[in-house]
CSV table of C-alpha atoms in Angstrom, one decimal:
chain,number,residue,atom,x,y,z
A,1,MET,CA,0.0,0.0,0.0
A,2,THR,CA,1.3,3.4,-0.9
A,3,GLN,CA,0.5,6.0,1.7
A,4,PRO,CA,1.9,9.0,3.7
A,5,ASP,CA,3.0,8.4,7.2
A,6,ASN,CA,0.7,9.5,10.0
A,7,ALA,CA,-1.5,11.7,7.8
A,8,ALA,CA,-5.3,11.9,7.5
A,9,ILE,CA,-6.4,10.6,4.2
A,10,ALA,CA,-8.5,12.6,1.6
A,11,ILE,CA,-8.5,10.0,-1.2
A,12,GLU,CA,-8.1,6.3,-0.8
A,13,CYS,CA,-7.6,4.0,-3.8
A,14,ARG,CA,-7.7,0.3,-3.3
A,15,ASP,CA,-6.8,-2.3,-6.0
A,16,VAL,CA,-8.0,0.0,-8.8
A,17,ILE,CA,-8.0,-1.8,-12.1
A,18,LYS,CA,-9.0,-0.2,-15.4
A,19,ASP,CA,-9.4,-2.1,-18.7
A,20,PHE,CA,-10.3,-0.6,-22.0
A,21,GLY,CA,-11.9,-2.7,-24.8
A,22,SER,CA,-12.9,-6.3,-24.5
A,23,GLY,CA,-12.0,-9.8,-25.6
A,24,ASN,CA,-8.8,-10.0,-27.6
A,25,ALA,CA,-8.7,-6.2,-27.8
A,26,LYS,CA,-8.8,-5.7,-24.0
A,27,GLN,CA,-6.0,-3.5,-22.7
A,28,ARG,CA,-5.3,-3.2,-19.0
A,29,VAL,CA,-4.2,0.4,-18.3
A,30,LEU,CA,-4.3,0.4,-14.4
A,31,HIS,CA,-2.9,-2.7,-12.6
A,32,GLY,CA,-4.3,-2.7,-9.1
A,33,ILE,CA,-3.6,0.8,-7.9
A,34,ASP,CA,-3.2,1.3,-4.1
A,35,LEU,CA,-2.7,4.9,-3.2
A,36,ASP,CA,-3.6,7.2,-0.3
A,37,ILE,CA,-3.6,11.0,-0.8
A,38,PRO,CA,-3.3,13.0,2.4
A,39,ILE,CA,-5.5,15.8,3.6
A,40,GLY,CA,-3.9,19.3,3.8
A,41,ALA,CA,-1.3,18.6,1.2
A,42,THR,CA,-0.5,19.0,-2.5
A,43,THR,CA,0.4,15.6,-4.1
A,44,PHE,CA,2.0,15.4,-7.5
A,45,LEU,CA,1.5,12.3,-9.7
A,46,VAL,CA,4.4,12.0,-12.1
A,47,GLY,CA,5.6,9.5,-14.7
A,48,PRO,CA,6.0,9.1,-18.5
A,49,SER,CA,3.2,9.8,-21.0
A,50,GLY,CA,0.8,6.9,-21.3
A,51,CYS,CA,1.5,5.4,-17.9
A,52,GLY,CA,-2.1,5.8,-16.7
A,53,LYS,CA,-1.9,9.1,-14.8
A,54,THR,CA,-4.9,10.7,-16.5
A,55,THR,CA,-6.9,7.5,-16.4
A,56,LEU,CA,-6.3,7.3,-12.6
A,57,ILE,CA,-7.3,10.9,-11.8
A,58,SER,CA,-10.4,10.5,-14.1
A,59,ILE,CA,-11.5,7.6,-12.0
A,60,ILE,CA,-10.8,9.5,-8.8
A,61,ALA,CA,-13.0,12.3,-10.1
A,62,GLY,CA,-15.8,10.0,-11.1
A,63,LEU,CA,-15.4,10.8,-14.8
A,64,LEU,CA,-14.4,7.2,-15.6
A,65,THR,CA,-15.6,4.0,-14.0
A,66,ALA,CA,-13.0,1.6,-12.7
A,67,THR,CA,-13.2,-2.0,-13.9
A,68,SER,CA,-12.7,-3.1,-10.3
A,69,GLY,CA,-11.4,-1.8,-7.0
A,70,SER,CA,-12.6,1.2,-4.9
A,71,VAL,CA,-12.0,4.9,-4.5
A,72,ARG,CA,-13.1,6.7,-1.4
A,73,ILE,CA,-13.0,10.5,-1.3
A,74,LEU,CA,-13.5,12.2,2.1
A,75,GLY,CA,-14.9,8.9,3.4
A,76,GLN,CA,-17.4,8.3,0.6
A,77,GLU,CA,-16.9,5.6,-2.0
A,78,ILE,CA,-17.3,7.3,-5.3
A,79,THR,CA,-16.9,4.1,-7.3
A,80,LYS,CA,-20.3,3.0,-6.0
A,81,MET,CA,-22.0,6.2,-7.0
A,82,ARG,CA,-24.1,6.4,-10.2
A,83,GLY,CA,-25.9,9.0,-12.3
A,84,GLY,CA,-27.1,12.1,-10.5
A,85,ARG,CA,-25.5,11.1,-7.2
A,86,VAL,CA,-21.9,11.2,-8.6
A,87,VAL,CA,-22.7,14.4,-10.5
A,88,ARG,CA,-23.9,16.1,-7.2
A,89,PHE,CA,-20.9,14.8,-5.3
A,90,ARG,CA,-18.5,16.2,-7.9
A,91,ALA,CA,-20.3,19.5,-8.0
A,92,ASN,CA,-20.2,19.9,-4.2
A,93,ASN,CA,-16.7,18.6,-3.5
A,94,LEU,CA,-14.4,18.4,-6.6
A,95,GLY,CA,-12.7,20.8,-8.9
A,96,PHE,CA,-11.2,19.3,-12.0
A,97,ILE,CA,-8.7,21.2,-14.2
A,98,PHE,CA,-8.7,19.5,-17.6
A,99,GLN,CA,-5.6,19.5,-19.8
A,100,GLN,CA,-7.7,20.3,-22.9
A,101,PHE,CA,-9.6,23.1,-21.1
A,102,ASN,CA,-13.1,21.9,-22.2
A,103,LEU,CA,-14.4,25.5,-22.3
A,104,LEU,CA,-17.9,26.1,-23.7
A,105,PRO,CA,-17.4,28.1,-27.0
A,106,SER,CA,-20.7,30.0,-26.7
A,107,LEU,CA,-19.8,31.5,-23.2
A,108,ASN,CA,-17.2,34.2,-22.5
A,109,ALA,CA,-14.4,33.7,-20.0
A,110,VAL,CA,-16.4,34.9,-17.0
A,111,GLU,CA,-19.4,32.8,-17.9
A,112,ASN,CA,-17.2,29.7,-18.4
A,113,ALA,CA,-15.6,30.3,-15.0
A,114,ALA,CA,-19.0,30.7,-13.4
A,115,VAL,CA,-20.4,27.4,-14.5
A,116,SER,CA,-19.4,25.5,-11.4
A,117,LEU,CA,-21.3,28.0,-9.2
A,118,VAL,CA,-24.4,28.0,-11.4
A,119,VAL,CA,-24.5,24.2,-11.3
A,120,ARG,CA,-24.6,24.4,-7.5
A,121,GLY,CA,-27.5,26.9,-7.6
A,122,SER,CA,-26.0,30.3,-7.5
A,123,THR,CA,-27.6,33.1,-9.5
A,124,LEU,CA,-25.8,33.9,-12.7
A,125,ALA,CA,-25.1,37.5,-11.5
A,126,SER,CA,-23.5,36.3,-8.2
A,127,ALA,CA,-21.6,33.5,-10.0
A,128,LYS,CA,-20.2,36.0,-12.5
A,129,ARG,CA,-19.1,38.4,-9.8
A,130,GLN,CA,-17.1,35.6,-8.0
A,131,ALA,CA,-15.7,34.3,-11.2
A,132,GLY,CA,-14.6,37.8,-12.2
A,133,VAL,CA,-12.7,38.3,-9.0
A,134,LEU,CA,-10.8,35.0,-9.5
A,135,LEU,CA,-10.0,35.7,-13.1
A,136,ASP,CA,-8.6,39.1,-12.1
A,137,ARG,CA,-6.3,37.3,-9.7
A,138,LEU,CA,-5.2,35.1,-12.5
A,139,GLY,CA,-4.3,38.1,-14.7
A,140,MET,CA,-7.4,38.0,-16.9
A,141,GLU,CA,-8.7,41.5,-16.2
A,142,LYS,CA,-8.5,42.6,-19.8
A,143,ASN,CA,-9.7,39.4,-21.3
A,144,LYS,CA,-12.5,38.1,-19.1
A,145,TRP,CA,-15.2,39.1,-21.4
A,146,LYS,CA,-13.7,37.4,-24.4
A,147,TYR,CA,-14.8,34.1,-25.9
A,148,PRO,CA,-12.6,31.0,-26.0
A,149,ASN,CA,-11.7,31.4,-29.7
A,150,GLN,CA,-10.4,34.9,-28.8
A,151,LEU,CA,-8.1,33.7,-26.1
A,152,SER,CA,-4.6,32.2,-26.3
A,153,GLY,CA,-3.9,28.7,-25.0
A,154,GLY,CA,-2.5,30.1,-21.8
A,155,GLN,CA,-5.5,32.4,-21.3
A,156,GLN,CA,-7.9,29.5,-21.8
A,157,GLN,CA,-6.0,27.5,-19.2
A,158,ARG,CA,-6.5,30.3,-16.7
A,159,VAL,CA,-10.2,30.2,-17.3
A,160,ALA,CA,-10.3,26.5,-16.8
A,161,ILE,CA,-8.4,26.9,-13.6
A,162,ALA,CA,-10.8,29.6,-12.4
A,163,ARG,CA,-13.8,27.3,-13.2
A,164,ALA,CA,-12.3,24.5,-11.1
A,165,LEU,CA,-11.6,26.7,-8.1
A,166,VAL,CA,-14.4,29.2,-8.0
A,167,HIS,CA,-16.8,27.1,-6.0
A,168,ASN,CA,-14.2,26.5,-3.3
A,169,PRO,CA,-13.9,22.7,-3.7
A,170,ARG,CA,-12.6,20.4,-1.0
A,171,ILE,CA,-10.6,18.4,-3.5
A,172,VAL,CA,-8.9,19.8,-6.6
A,173,ILE,CA,-7.6,17.4,-9.3
A,174,SER,CA,-5.5,19.0,-12.0
A,175,ASP,CA,-4.1,17.5,-15.2
A,176,GLU,CA,-1.0,19.5,-16.3
A,177,PRO,CA,-2.3,22.9,-14.9
A,178,THR,CA,0.9,24.8,-15.9
A,179,ALA,CA,1.5,23.2,-19.3
A,180,SER,CA,0.5,26.3,-21.4
A,181,LEU,CA,1.6,28.9,-18.9
A,182,ASP,CA,4.7,31.1,-18.6
A,183,ALA,CA,6.8,30.7,-15.5
A,184,GLU,CA,5.4,33.6,-13.6
A,185,THR,CA,1.7,32.7,-14.2
A,186,GLY,CA,2.5,29.0,-13.4
A,187,HIS,CA,4.0,30.1,-10.1
A,188,GLU,CA,0.8,32.1,-9.3
A,189,VAL,CA,-1.4,29.2,-10.2
A,190,MET,CA,0.5,26.8,-7.9
A,191,GLU,CA,0.3,29.4,-5.1
A,192,LEU,CA,-3.5,29.3,-5.5
A,193,LEU,CA,-3.5,25.5,-5.5
A,194,ARG,CA,-1.4,25.4,-2.3
A,195,GLU,CA,-3.8,27.7,-0.6
A,196,VAL,CA,-6.6,25.3,-1.4
A,197,ALA,CA,-4.6,22.3,-0.2
A,198,SER,CA,-3.8,24.0,3.1
A,199,GLY,CA,-7.5,24.3,4.1
A,200,VAL,CA,-9.3,22.1,6.5
A,201,ASP,CA,-10.3,18.7,5.0
A,202,ARG,CA,-8.9,19.7,1.6
A,203,ALA,CA,-6.3,18.3,-0.8
A,204,VAL,CA,-4.9,18.9,-4.2
A,205,VAL,CA,-3.7,16.3,-6.8
A,206,VAL,CA,-1.6,17.5,-9.7
A,207,VAL,CA,-0.5,15.4,-12.7
A,208,THR,CA,2.5,17.1,-14.3
A,209,HIS,CA,5.6,16.8,-16.3
A,210,ASP,CA,6.6,20.4,-15.5
A,211,ASN,CA,9.7,20.1,-13.2
A,212,ARG,CA,9.6,23.9,-12.7
A,213,ILE,CA,6.8,23.4,-10.2
A,214,PHE,CA,8.1,20.4,-8.3
A,215,PRO,CA,9.0,22.5,-5.3
A,216,PHE,CA,5.3,23.1,-4.7
A,217,ALA,CA,4.6,19.4,-4.0
A,218,ASP,CA,4.3,18.2,-0.5
A,219,TYR,CA,4.3,14.6,-1.7
A,220,ILE,CA,5.3,13.0,-5.0
A,221,ALA,CA,3.9,9.7,-6.3
A,222,THR,CA,5.7,8.2,-9.3
A,223,MET,CA,3.9,6.0,-11.7
A,224,SER,CA,4.8,3.8,-14.7
A,225,ASP,CA,3.1,1.0,-16.7
A,226,GLY,CA,-0.2,1.5,-14.8
A,227,ARG,CA,1.3,1.1,-11.4
A,228,ILE,CA,2.4,3.3,-8.5
A,229,HIS,CA,6.1,2.7,-7.8
A,230,THR,CA,7.0,5.2,-5.1
A,231,PHE,CA,5.3,7.6,-2.8
A,232,GLN,CA,7.3,10.0,-0.7
A,233,LYS,CA,7.6,13.4,0.8
A,234,ASN,CA,9.0,15.9,-1.6
A,235,SER,CA,12.8,16.0,-1.1
A,236,THR,CA,13.2,19.3,-3.0
A,237,ASN,CA,15.0,21.6,-0.6
A,238,LEU,CA,13.7,24.8,-2.2
A,239,SER,CA,10.5,26.4,-1.0
A,240,PRO,CA,8.2,27.8,-3.7
A,241,ASN,CA,9.3,31.4,-2.8
A,242,GLU,CA,12.9,30.5,-3.4
A,243,ILE,CA,12.4,29.5,-7.0
A,244,SER,CA,14.1,32.0,-9.3
A,245,THR,CA,12.6,33.0,-12.6
A,246,ASP,CA,15.3,31.1,-14.4
A,247,GLN,CA,14.6,27.9,-12.4
A,248,ARG,CA,10.9,28.2,-13.1
């Protein structure tokens, strides 16, 4: 079992297996994942492309169904939830930052960022106010009324990040959150994610290849060939504030 020492657990994966296809075409992508993600920390999941990282976090977020095994989030087994129940659980507890952004083309940046709040029952006006404040913090003051096709990749990524954080989720799961960002903006985004992780009963999981942001990790889990191989406290000696622009 791969777990932190003496830490309360936010996410508990037990023997998680995921197959795609069937019969002779069946491919096993996850091979019995055991992993505990601690509360109050930022955990990085790292490893080569194609090793199953995105599949694993998609199962944790309830976006994919495991072939077998269980995932408990904040004490609730999400792998047993179906339909509206899992949608409500995600809306109330999870923020997911997609690598491909998944913005709605017919909505401007503020409206896209406000979606998570509207789903939870906020009025559109209130949701847009809160989303606007967060977009301002992410450097989108001059672009928050633009539509996705008017934004650069980095700007779209900031909108996706705002959408994931605006409803103040207890768990944030992020797939390459800094991939399209310059060093300074990536640093600001990771500061935001660390703020989330430091809250009561909260945690952040980050899938990344970006070694510029490794000092922001409290724990690092390494993965290859559909298996977790190591889980350890981050041994990077630098604190996030000690990362120079060149290092980032």
